[in-house]
CSV table of N, CA, C and O in Angstrom, one decimal:
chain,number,residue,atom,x,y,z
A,967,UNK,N,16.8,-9.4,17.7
A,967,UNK,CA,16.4,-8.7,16.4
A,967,UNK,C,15.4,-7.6,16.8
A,967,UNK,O,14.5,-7.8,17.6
A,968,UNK,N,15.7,-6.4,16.0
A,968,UNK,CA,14.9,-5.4,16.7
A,968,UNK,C,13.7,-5.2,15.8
A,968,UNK,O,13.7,-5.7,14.7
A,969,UNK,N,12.5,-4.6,16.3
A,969,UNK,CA,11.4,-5.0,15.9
A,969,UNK,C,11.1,-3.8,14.9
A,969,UNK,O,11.8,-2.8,15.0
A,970,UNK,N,10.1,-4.0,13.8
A,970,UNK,CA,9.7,-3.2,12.9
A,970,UNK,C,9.1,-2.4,12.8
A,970,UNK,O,7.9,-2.6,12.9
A,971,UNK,N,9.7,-1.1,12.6
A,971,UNK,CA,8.7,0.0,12.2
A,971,UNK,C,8.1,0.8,11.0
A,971,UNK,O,8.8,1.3,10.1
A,972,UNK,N,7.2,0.8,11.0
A,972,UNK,CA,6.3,1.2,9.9
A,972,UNK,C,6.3,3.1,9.6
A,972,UNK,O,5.8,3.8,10.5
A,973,UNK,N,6.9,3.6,8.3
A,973,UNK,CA,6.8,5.0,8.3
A,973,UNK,C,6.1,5.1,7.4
A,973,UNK,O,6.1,4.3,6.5
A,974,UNK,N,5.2,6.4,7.4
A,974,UNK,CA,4.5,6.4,6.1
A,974,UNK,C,5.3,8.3,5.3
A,974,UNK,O,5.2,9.4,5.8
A,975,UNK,N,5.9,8.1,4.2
A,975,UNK,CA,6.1,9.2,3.5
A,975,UNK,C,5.1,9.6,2.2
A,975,UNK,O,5.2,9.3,1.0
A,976,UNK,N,4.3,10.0,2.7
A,976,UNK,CA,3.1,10.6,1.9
A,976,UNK,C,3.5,11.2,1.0
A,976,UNK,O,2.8,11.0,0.0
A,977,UNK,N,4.5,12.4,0.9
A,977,UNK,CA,4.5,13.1,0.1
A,977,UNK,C,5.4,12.3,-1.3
A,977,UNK,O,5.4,12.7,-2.5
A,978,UNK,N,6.1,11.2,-0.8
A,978,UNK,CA,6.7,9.9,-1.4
A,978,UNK,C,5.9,8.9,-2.2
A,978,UNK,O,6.3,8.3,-3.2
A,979,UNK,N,4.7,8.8,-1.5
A,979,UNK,CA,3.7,8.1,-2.0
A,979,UNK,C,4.6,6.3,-1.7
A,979,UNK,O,4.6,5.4,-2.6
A,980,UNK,N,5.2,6.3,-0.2
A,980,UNK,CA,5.7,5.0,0.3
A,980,UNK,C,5.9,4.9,1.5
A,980,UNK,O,6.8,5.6,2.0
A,981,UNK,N,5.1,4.0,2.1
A,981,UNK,CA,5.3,3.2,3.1
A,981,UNK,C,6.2,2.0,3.4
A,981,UNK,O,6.3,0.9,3.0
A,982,UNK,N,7.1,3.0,4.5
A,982,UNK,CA,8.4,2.3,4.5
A,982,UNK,C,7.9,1.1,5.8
A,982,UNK,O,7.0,1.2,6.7
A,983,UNK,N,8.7,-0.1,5.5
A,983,UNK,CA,9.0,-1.2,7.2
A,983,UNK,C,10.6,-1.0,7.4
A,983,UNK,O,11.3,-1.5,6.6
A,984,UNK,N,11.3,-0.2,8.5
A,984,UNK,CA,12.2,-0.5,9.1
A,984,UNK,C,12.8,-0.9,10.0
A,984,UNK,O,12.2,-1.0,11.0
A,985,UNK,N,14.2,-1.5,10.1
A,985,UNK,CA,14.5,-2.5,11.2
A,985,UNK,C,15.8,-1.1,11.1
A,985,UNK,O,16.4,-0.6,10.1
A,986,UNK,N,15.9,-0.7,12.6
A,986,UNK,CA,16.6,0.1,12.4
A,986,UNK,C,16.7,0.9,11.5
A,986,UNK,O,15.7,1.2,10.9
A,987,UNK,N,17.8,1.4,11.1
A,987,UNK,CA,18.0,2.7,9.8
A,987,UNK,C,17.6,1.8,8.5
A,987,UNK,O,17.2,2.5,7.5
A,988,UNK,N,17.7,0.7,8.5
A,988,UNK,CA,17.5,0.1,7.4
A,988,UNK,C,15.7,-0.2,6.5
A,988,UNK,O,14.8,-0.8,7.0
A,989,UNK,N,15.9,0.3,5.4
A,989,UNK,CA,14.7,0.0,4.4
A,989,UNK,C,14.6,-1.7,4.4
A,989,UNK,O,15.4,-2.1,3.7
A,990,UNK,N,13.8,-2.7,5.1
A,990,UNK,CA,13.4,-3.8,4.6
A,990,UNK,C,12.0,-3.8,3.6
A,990,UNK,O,11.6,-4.8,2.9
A,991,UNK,N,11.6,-3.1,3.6
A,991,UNK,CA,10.6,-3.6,2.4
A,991,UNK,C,9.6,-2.3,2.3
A,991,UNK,O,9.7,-1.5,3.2
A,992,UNK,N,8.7,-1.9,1.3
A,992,UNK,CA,8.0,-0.5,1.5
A,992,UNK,C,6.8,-0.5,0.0
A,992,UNK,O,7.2,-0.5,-1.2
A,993,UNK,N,5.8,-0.6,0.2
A,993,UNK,CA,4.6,-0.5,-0.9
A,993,UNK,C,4.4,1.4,-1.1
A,993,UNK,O,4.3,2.4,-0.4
A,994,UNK,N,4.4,0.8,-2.4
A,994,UNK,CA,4.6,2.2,-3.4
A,994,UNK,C,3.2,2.9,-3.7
A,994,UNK,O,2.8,2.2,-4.7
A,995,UNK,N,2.4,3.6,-3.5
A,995,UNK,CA,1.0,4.1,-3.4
A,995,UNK,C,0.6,5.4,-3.7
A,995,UNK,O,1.2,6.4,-3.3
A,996,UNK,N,-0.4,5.4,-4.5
A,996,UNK,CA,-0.4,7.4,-4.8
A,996,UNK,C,-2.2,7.6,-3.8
A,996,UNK,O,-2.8,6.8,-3.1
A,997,UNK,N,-2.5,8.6,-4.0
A,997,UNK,CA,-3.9,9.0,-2.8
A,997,UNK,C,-4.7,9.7,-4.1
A,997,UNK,O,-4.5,10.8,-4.5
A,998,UNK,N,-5.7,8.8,-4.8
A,998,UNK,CA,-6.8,9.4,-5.4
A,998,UNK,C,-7.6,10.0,-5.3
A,998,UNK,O,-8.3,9.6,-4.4
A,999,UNK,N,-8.1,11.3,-5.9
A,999,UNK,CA,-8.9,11.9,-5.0
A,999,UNK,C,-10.6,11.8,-5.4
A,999,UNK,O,-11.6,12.1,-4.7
A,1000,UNK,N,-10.5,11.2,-7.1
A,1000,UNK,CA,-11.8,11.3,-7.6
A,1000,UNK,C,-12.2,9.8,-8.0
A,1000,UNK,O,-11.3,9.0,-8.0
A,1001,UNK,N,-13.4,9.4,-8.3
A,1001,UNK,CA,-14.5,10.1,-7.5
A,1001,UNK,C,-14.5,9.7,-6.3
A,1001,UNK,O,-15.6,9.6,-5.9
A,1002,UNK,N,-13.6,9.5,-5.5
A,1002,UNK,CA,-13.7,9.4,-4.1
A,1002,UNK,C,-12.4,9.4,-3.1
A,1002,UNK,O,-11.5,9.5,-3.9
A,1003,UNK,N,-12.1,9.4,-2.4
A,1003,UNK,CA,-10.6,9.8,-2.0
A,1003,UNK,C,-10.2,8.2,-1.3
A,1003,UNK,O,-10.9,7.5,-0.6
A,1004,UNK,N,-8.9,8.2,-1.9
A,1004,UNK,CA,-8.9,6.4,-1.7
A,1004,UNK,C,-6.9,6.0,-1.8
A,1004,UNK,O,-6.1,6.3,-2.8
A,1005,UNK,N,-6.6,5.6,-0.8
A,1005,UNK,CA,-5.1,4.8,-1.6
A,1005,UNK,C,-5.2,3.9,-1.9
A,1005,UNK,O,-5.8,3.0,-1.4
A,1006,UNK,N,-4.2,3.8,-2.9
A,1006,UNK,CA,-4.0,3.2,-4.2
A,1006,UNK,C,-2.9,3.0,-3.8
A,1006,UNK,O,-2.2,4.0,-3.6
A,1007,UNK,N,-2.3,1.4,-3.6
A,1007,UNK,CA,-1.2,0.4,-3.3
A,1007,UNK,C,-0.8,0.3,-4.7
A,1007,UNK,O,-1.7,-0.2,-5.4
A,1008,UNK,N,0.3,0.6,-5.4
A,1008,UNK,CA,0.2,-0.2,-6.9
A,1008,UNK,C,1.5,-1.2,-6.5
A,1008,UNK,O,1.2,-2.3,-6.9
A,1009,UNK,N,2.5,-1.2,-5.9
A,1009,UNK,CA,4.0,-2.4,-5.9
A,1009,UNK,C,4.2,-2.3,-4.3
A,1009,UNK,O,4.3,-1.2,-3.7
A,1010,UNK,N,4.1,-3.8,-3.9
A,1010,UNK,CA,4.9,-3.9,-2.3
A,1010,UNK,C,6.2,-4.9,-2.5
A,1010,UNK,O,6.0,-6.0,-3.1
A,1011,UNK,N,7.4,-4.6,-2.1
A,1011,UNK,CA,8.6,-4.5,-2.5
A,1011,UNK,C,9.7,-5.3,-1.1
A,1011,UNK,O,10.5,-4.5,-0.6
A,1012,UNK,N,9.7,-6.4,-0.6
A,1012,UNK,CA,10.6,-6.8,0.4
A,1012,UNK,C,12.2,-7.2,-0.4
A,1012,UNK,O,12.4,-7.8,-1.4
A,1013,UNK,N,13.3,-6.4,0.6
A,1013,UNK,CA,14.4,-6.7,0.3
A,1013,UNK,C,14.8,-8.3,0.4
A,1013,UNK,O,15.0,-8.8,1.5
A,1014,UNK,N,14.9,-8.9,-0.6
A,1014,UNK,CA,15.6,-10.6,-0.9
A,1014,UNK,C,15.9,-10.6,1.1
A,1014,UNK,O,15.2,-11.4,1.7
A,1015,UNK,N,16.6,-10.1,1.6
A,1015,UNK,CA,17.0,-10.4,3.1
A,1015,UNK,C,16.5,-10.6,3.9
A,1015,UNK,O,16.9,-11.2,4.9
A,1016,UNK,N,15.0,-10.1,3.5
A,1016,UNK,CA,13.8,-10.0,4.6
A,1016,UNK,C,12.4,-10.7,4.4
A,1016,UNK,O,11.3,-10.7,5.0
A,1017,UNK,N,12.9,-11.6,3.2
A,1017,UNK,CA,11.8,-11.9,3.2
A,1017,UNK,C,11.5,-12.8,3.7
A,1017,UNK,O,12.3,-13.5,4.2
A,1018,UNK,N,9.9,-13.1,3.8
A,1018,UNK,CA,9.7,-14.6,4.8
A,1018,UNK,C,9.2,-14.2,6.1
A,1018,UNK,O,8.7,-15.0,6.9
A,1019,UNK,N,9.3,-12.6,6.6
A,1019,UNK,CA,8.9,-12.3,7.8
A,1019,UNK,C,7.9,-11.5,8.3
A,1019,UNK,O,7.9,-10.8,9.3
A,1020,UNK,N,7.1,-11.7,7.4
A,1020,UNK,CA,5.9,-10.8,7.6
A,1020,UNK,C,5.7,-9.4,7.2
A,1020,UNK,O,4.7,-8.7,7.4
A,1021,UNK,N,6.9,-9.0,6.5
A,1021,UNK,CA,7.0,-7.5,6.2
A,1021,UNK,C,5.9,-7.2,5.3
A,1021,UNK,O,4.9,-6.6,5.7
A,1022,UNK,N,5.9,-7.5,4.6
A,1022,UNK,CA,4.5,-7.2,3.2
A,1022,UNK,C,3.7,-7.2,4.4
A,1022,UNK,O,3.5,-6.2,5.0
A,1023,UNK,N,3.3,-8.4,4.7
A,1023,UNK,CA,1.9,-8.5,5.2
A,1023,UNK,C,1.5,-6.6,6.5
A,1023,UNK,O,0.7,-5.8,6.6
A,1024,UNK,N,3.2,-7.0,7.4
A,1024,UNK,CA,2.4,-5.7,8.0
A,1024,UNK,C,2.0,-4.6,7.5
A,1024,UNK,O,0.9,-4.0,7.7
A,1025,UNK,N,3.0,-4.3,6.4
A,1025,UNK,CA,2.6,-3.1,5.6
A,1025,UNK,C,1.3,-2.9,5.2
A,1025,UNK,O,0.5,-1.9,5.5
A,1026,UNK,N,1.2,-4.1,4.3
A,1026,UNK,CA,-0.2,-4.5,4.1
A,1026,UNK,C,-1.8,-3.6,5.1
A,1026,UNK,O,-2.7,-2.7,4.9
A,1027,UNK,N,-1.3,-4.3,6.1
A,1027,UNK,CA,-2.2,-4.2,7.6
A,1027,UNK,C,-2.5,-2.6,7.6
A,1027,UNK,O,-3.6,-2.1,7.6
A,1028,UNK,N,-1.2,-1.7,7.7
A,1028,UNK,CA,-0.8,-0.5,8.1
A,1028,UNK,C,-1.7,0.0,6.9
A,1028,UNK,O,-2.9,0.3,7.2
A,1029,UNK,N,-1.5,0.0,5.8
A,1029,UNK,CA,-2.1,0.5,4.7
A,1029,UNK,C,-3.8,0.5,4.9
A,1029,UNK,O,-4.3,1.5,4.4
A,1030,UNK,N,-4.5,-0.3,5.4
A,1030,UNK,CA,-5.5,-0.4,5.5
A,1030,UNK,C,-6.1,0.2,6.7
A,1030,UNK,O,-7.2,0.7,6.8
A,1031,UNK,N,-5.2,0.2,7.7
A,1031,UNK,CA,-5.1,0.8,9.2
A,1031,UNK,C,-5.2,2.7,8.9
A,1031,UNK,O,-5.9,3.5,9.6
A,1032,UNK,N,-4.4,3.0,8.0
A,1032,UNK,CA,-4.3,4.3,7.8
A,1032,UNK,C,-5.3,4.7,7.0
A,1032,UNK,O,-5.9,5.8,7.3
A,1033,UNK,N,-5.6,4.2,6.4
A,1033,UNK,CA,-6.8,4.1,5.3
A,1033,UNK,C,-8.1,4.3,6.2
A,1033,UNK,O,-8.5,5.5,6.3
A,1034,UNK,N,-8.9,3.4,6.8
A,1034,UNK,CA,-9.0,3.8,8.2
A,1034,UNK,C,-9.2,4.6,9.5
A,1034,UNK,O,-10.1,4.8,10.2
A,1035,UNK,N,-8.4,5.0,9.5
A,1035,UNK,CA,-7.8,6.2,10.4
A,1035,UNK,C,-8.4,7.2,9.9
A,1035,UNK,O,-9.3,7.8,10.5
A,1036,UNK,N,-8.0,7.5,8.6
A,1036,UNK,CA,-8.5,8.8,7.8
A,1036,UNK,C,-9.7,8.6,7.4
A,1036,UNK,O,-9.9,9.3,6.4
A,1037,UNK,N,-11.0,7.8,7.7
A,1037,UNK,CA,-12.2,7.4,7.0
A,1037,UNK,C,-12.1,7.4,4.9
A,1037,UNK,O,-12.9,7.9,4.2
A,1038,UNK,N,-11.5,7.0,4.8
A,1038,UNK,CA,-11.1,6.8,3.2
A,1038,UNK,C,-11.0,4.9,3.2
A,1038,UNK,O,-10.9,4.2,4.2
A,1039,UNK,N,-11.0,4.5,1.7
A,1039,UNK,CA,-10.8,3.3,1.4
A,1039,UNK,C,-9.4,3.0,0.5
A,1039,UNK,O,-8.9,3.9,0.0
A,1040,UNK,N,-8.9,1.8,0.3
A,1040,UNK,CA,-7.8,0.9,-0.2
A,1040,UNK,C,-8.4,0.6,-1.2
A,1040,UNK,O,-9.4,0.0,-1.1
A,1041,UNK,N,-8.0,1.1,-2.4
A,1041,UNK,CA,-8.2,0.6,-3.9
A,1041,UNK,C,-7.2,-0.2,-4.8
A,1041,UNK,O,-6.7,0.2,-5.9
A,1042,UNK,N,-6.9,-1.2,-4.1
A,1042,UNK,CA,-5.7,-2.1,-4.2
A,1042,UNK,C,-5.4,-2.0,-5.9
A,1042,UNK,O,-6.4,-1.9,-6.5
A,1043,UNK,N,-4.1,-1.9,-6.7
A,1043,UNK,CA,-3.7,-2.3,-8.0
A,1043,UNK,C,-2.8,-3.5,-7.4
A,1043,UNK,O,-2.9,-4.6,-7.9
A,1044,UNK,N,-1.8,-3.2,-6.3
A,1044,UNK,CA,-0.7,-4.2,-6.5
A,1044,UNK,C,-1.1,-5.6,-6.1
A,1044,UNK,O,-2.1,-5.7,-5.4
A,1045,UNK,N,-0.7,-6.5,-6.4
A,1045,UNK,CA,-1.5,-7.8,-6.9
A,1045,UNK,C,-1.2,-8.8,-5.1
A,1045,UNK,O,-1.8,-9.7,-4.7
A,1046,UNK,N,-0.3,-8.1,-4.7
A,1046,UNK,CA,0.1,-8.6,-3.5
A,1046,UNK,C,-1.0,-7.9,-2.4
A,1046,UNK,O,-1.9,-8.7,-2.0
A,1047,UNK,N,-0.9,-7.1,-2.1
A,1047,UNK,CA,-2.6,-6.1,-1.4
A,1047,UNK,C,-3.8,-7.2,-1.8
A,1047,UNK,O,-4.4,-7.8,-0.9
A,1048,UNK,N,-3.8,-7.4,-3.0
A,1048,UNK,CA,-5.2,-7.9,-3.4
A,1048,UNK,C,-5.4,-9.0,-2.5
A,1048,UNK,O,-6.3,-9.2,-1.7
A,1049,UNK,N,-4.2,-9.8,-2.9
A,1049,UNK,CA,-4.4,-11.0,-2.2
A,1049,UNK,C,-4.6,-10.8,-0.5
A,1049,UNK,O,-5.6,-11.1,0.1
A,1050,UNK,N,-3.4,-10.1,-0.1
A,1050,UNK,CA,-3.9,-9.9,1.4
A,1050,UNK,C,-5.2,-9.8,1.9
A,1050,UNK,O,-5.8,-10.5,2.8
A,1051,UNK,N,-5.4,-9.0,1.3
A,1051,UNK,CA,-6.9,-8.4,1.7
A,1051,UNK,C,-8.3,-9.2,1.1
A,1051,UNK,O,-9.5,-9.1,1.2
A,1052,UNK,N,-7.5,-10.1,0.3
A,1052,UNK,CA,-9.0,-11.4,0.1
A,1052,UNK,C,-8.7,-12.2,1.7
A,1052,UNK,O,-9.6,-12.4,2.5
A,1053,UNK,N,-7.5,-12.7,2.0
A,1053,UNK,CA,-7.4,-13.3,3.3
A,1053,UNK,C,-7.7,-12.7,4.6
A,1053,UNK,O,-7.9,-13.4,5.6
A,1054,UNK,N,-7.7,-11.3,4.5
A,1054,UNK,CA,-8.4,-10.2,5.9
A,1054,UNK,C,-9.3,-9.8,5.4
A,1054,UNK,O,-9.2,-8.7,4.9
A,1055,UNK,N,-10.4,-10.3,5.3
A,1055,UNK,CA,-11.9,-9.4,4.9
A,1055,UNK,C,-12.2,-8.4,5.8
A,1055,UNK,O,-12.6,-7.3,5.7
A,1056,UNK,N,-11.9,-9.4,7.2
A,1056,UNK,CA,-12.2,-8.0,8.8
A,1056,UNK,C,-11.3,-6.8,8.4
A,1056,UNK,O,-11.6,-5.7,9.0
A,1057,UNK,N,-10.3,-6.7,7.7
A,1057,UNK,CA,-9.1,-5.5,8.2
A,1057,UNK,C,-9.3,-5.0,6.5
A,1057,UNK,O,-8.5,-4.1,6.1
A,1058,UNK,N,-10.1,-5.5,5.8
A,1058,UNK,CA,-9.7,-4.8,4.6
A,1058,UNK,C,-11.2,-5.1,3.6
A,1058,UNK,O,-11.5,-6.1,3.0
A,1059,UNK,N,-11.9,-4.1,3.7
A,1059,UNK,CA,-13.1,-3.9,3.4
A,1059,UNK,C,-13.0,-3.8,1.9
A,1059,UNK,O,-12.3,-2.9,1.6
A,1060,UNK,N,-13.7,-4.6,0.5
A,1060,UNK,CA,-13.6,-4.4,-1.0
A,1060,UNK,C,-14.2,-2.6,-1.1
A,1060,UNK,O,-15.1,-1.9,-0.6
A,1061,UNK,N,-13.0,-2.6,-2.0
A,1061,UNK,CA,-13.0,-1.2,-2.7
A,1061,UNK,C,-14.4,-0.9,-4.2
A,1061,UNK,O,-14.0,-1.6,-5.2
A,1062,UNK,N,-15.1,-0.5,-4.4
A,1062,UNK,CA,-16.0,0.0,-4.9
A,1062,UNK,C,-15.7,-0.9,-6.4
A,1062,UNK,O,-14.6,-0.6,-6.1
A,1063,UNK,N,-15.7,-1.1,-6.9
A,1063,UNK,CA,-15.5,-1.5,-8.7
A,1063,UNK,C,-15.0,-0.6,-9.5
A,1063,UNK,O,-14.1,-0.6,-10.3
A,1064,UNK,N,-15.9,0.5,-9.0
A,1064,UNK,CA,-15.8,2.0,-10.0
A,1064,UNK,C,-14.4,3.0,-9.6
A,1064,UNK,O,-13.6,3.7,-10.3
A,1065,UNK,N,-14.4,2.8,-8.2
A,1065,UNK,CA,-13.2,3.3,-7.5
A,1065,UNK,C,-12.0,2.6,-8.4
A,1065,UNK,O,-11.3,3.2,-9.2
A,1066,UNK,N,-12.0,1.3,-8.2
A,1066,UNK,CA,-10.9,0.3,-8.8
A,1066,UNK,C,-10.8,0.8,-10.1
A,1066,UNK,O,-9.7,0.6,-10.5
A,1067,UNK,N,-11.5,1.4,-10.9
A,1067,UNK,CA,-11.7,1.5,-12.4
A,1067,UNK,C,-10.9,2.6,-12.2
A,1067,UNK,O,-9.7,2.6,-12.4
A,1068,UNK,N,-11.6,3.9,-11.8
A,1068,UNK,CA,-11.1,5.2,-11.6
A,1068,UNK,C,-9.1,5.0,-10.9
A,1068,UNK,O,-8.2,5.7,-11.1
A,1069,UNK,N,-9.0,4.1,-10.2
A,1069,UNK,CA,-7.3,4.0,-9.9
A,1069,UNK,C,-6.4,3.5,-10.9
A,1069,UNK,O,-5.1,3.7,-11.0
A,1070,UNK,N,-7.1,2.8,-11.6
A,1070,UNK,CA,-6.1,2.1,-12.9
A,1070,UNK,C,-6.7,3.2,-14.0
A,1070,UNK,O,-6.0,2.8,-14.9
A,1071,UNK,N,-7.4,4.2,-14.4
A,1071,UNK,CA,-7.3,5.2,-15.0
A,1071,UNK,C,-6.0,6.6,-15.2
A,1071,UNK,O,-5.4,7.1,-16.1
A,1072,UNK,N,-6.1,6.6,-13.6
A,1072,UNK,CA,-5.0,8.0,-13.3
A,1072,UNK,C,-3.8,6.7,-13.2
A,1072,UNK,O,-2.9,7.2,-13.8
A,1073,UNK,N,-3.4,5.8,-13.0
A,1073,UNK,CA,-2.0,4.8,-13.5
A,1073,UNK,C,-1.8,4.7,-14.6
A,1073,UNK,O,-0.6,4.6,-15.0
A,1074,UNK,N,-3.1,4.9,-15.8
A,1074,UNK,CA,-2.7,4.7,-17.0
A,1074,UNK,C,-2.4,6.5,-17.4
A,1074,UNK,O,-1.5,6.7,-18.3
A,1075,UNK,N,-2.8,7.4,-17.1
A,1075,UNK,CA,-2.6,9.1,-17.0
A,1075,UNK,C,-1.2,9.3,-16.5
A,1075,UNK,O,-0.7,10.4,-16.5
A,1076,UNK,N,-0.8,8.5,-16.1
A,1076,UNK,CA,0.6,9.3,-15.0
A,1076,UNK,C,1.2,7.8,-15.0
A,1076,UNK,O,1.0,7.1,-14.1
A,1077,UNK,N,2.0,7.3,-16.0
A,1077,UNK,CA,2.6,6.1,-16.3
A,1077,UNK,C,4.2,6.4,-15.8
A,1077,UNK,O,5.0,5.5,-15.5
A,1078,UNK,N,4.4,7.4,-15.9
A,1078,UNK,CA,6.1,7.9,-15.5
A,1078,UNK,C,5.9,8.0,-14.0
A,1078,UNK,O,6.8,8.6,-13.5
A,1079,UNK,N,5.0,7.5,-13.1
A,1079,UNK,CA,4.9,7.6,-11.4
A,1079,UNK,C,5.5,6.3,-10.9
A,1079,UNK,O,6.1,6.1,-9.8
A,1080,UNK,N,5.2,5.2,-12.0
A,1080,UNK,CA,5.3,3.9,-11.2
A,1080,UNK,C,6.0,2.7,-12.2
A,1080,UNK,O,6.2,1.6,-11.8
């Protein structure tokens, strides 16, 4: 079984996991910019085929990894992130309250994105 790769299409606002050419699973996310610059996970998505193998969770990982990378924070909406990231405190630092407020603001502003 070949091993998974993680893409990120930014301008898509999704982070794909693939096994080969194939989409197994991909969280859906937009990049906030006020008041602080932050992504915002809103749906992580495994195909029925794949599930059970850790795909969310890498994603998961990656998301916070890039997040990260870029000195920016993860302002989790999707309820699956959330939980992740209560079980990795080390890999996934709580997002601000006010941040969290301000991500479910622009979701309620731009309802036709997600």
């Amino acid at each position: 079984m070949s091993e998974i790769e993680i893409r990120d299409d930014r301008a898509a606002g999704r982070l794909e996991a693939l096994r080969g050419d194939e989409v197994t699973g991909h969280i859906e996310y937009f990049v906030l910019e006020s008041p602080a610059r932050a992504l915002v996970p809103v749906h992580t998505v495994v195909e029925p085929a794949h599930e059970g193998k850790g795909i969310a969770g890498s994603l998961a990982r990656e998301l916070y990894g890039m997040a990260a990378r870029e000195g920016i924070v993860v302002a989790p909406l999707c309820p699956y992130v959330v939980k992740w990231a209560e079980r990795h405190p080390e890999e996934a630092p709580a997002a601000d309250p006010e941040l969290l407020e301000a991500a479910k603001d622009w979701l309620r502003a731009h309802p036709d994105r997600f």
